[in-house]
mmCIF file of C-alpha atoms in Angstrom:
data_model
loop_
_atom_site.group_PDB
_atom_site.id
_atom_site.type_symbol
_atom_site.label_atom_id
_atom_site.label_comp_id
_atom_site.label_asym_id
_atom_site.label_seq_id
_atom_site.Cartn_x
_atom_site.Cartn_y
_atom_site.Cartn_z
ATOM 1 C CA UNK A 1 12.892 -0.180 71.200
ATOM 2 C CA UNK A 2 9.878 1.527 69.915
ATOM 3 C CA UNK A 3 7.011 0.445 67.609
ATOM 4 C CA UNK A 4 6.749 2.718 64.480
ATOM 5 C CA UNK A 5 3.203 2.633 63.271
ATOM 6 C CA UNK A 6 2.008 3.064 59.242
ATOM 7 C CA UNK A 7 -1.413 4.494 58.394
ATOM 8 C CA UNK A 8 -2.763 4.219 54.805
ATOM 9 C CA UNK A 9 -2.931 7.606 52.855
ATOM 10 C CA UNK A 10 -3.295 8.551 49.330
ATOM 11 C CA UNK A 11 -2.146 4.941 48.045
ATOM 12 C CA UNK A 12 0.708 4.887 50.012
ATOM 13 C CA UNK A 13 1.735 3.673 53.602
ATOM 14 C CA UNK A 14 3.248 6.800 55.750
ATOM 15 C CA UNK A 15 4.682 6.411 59.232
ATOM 16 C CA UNK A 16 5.238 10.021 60.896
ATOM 17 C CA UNK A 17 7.345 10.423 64.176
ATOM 18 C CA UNK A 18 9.259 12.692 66.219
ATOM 19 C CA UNK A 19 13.122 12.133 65.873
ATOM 20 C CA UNK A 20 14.410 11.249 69.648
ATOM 21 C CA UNK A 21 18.465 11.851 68.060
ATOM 22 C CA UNK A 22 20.040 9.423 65.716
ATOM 23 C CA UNK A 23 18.592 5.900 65.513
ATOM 24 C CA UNK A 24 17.979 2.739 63.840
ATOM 25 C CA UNK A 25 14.738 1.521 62.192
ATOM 26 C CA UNK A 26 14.392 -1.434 60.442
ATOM 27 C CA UNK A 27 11.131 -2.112 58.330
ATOM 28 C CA UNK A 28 9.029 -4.956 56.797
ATOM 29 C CA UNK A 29 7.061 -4.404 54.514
ATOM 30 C CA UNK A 30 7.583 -7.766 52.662
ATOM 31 C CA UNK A 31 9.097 -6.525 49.385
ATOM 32 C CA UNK A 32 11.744 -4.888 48.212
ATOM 33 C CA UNK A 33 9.862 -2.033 46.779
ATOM 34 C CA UNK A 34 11.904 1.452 47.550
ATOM 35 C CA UNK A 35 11.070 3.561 50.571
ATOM 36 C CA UNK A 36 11.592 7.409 50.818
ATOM 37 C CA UNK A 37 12.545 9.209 54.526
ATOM 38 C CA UNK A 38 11.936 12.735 54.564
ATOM 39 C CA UNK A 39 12.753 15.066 57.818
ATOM 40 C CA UNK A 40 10.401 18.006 58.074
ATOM 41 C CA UNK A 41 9.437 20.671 60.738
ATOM 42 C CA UNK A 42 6.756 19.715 62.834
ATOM 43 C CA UNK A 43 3.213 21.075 61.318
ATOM 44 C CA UNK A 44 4.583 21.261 57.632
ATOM 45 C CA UNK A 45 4.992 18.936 54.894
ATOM 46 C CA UNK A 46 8.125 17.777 53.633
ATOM 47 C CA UNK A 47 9.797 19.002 50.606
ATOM 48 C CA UNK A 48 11.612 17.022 47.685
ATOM 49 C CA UNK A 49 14.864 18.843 49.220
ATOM 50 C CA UNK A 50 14.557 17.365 52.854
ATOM 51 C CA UNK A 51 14.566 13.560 51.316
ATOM 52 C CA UNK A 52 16.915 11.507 53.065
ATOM 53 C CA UNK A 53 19.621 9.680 50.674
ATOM 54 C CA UNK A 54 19.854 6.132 51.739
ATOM 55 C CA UNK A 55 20.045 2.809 49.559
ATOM 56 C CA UNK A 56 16.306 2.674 49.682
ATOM 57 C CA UNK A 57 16.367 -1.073 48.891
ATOM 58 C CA UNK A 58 17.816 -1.245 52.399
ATOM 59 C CA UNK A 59 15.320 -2.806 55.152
ATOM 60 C CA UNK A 60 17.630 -1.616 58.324
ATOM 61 C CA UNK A 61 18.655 2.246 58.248
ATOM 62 C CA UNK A 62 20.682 4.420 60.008
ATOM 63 C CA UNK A 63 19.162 7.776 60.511
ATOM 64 C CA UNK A 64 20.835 10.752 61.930
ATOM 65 C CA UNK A 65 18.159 13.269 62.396
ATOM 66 C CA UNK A 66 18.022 16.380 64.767
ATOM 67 C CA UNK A 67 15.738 15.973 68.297
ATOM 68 C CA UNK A 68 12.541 17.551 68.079
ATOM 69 C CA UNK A 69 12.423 17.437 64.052
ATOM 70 C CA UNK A 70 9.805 15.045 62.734
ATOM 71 C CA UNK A 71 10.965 12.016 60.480
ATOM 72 C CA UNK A 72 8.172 10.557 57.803
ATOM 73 C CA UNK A 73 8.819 6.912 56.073
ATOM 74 C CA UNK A 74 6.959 6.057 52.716
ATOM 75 C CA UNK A 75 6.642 2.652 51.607
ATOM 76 C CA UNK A 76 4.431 1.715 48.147
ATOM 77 C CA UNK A 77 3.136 -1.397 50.157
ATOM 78 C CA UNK A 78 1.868 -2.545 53.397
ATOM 79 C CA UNK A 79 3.872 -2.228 56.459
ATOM 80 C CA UNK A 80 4.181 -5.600 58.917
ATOM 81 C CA UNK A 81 6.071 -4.228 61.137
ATOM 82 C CA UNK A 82 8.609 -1.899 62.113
ATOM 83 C CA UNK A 83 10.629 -0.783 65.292
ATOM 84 C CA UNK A 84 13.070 1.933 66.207
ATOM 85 C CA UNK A 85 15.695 1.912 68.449
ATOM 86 C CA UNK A 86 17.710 5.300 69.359
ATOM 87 C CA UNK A 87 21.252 4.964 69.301
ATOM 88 C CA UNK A 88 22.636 6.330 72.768
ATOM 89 C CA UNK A 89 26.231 8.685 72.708
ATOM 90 C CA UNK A 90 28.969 8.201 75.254
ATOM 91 C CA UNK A 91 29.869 11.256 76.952
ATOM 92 C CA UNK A 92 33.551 11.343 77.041
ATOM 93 C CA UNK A 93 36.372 8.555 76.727
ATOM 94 C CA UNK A 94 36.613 7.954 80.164
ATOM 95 C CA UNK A 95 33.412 6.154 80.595
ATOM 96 C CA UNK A 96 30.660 8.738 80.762
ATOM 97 C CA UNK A 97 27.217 8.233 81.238
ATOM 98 C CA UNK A 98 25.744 8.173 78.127
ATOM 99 C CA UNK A 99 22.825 10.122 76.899
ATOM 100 C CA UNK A 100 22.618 13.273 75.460
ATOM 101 C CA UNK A 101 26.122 14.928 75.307
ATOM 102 C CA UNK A 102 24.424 18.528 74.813
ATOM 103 C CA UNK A 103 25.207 20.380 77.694
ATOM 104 C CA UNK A 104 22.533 23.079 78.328
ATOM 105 C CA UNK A 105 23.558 24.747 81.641
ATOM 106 C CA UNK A 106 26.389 24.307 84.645
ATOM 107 C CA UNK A 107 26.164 24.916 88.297
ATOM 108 C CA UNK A 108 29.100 24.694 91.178
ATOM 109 C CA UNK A 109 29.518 24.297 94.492
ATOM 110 C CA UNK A 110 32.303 24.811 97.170
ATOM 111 C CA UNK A 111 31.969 23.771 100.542
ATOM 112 C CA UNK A 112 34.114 25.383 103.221
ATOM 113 C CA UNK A 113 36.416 22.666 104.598
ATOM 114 C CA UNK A 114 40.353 22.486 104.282
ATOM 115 C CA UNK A 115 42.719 19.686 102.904
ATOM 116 C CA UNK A 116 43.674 18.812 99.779
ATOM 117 C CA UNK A 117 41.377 20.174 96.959
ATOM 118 C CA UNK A 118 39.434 18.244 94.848
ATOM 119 C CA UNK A 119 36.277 18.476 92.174
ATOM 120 C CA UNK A 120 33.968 16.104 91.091
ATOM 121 C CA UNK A 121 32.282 16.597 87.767
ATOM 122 C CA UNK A 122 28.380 14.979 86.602
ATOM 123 C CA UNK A 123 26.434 15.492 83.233
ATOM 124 C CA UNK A 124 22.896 14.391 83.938
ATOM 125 C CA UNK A 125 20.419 15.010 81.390
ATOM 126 C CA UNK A 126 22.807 18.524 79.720
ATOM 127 C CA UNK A 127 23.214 19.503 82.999
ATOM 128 C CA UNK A 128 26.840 19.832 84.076
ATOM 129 C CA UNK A 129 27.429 20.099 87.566
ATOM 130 C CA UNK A 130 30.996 20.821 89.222
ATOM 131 C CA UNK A 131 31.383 20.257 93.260
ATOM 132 C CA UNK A 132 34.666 21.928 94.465
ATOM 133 C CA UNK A 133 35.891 20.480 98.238
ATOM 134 C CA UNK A 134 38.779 21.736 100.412
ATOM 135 C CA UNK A 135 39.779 25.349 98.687
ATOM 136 C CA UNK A 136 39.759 27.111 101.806
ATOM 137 C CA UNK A 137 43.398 27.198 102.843
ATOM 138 C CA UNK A 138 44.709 27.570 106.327
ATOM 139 C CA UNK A 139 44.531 30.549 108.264
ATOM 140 C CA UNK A 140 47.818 31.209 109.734
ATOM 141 C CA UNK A 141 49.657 34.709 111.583
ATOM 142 C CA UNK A 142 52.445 36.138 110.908
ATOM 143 C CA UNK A 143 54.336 38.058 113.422
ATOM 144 C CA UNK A 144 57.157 40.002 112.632
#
């Protein structure tokens, strides 16, 4: 869970952050005056087109925002606190790891022993990494 932190600007209360994935935040700013959530490009402003449509009389919100994209919060009064939490994906049904389900690269290995083949599979971090054991088959001579 992660503080989110308001500054005063221009009449207004603005909290600007980097999106980690989709999250939670949940905000008190004592009334139930609307907020606005924008998403914008880091370094630019946010336009009346990237406005996020929410109930803004809502205190607890679900945002779904790109990594890496930058998420601003307005409220008309003073902020007393406010947290974040980012909601973590399970990779696969069959109990994956969790985290980022992205993959970004693969590697594989296959060691040189016989028996019965077998490959185990790990996604750490986008990273999928397969480890083949026992493909070599038997060497055997024919004489005939």
């Amino acid at each position: 869970m992660k503080d989110i932190s308001f500054k005063s600007k221009d009449g207004v209360y603005e909290a600007d952050f980097k999106s980690e994935g989709p999250c939670v935040v949940q905000i008190d700013n004592g009334k139930l005056t609307p907020l606005a959530i924008y998403k914008h490009m880091e370094g630019m402003e946010p336009s009346a087109d990237s406005r996020i449509e929410f109930d803004p009389r809502k205190r607890t919100i679900d945002l779904d925002v790109p990594v890496g994209m930058m998420i601003r919060i307005v409220s008309e009064t003073p902020v007393k606190l406010a947290k974040m939490v980012v909601v973590q994906s399970n990779v696969g049904s069959s109990g994956g790891s969790g985290g980022d389900s992205s993959i970004t690269s693969a590697t594989a290995t296959v060691d040189g022993n016989t028996g019965t083949p077998e490959v185990s599979v790990d996604l750490q971090g986008g990273a999928l990494s397969f480890a083949f054991k026992n493909l070599k088959g038997e060497k055997r001579c024919y004489w005939f």
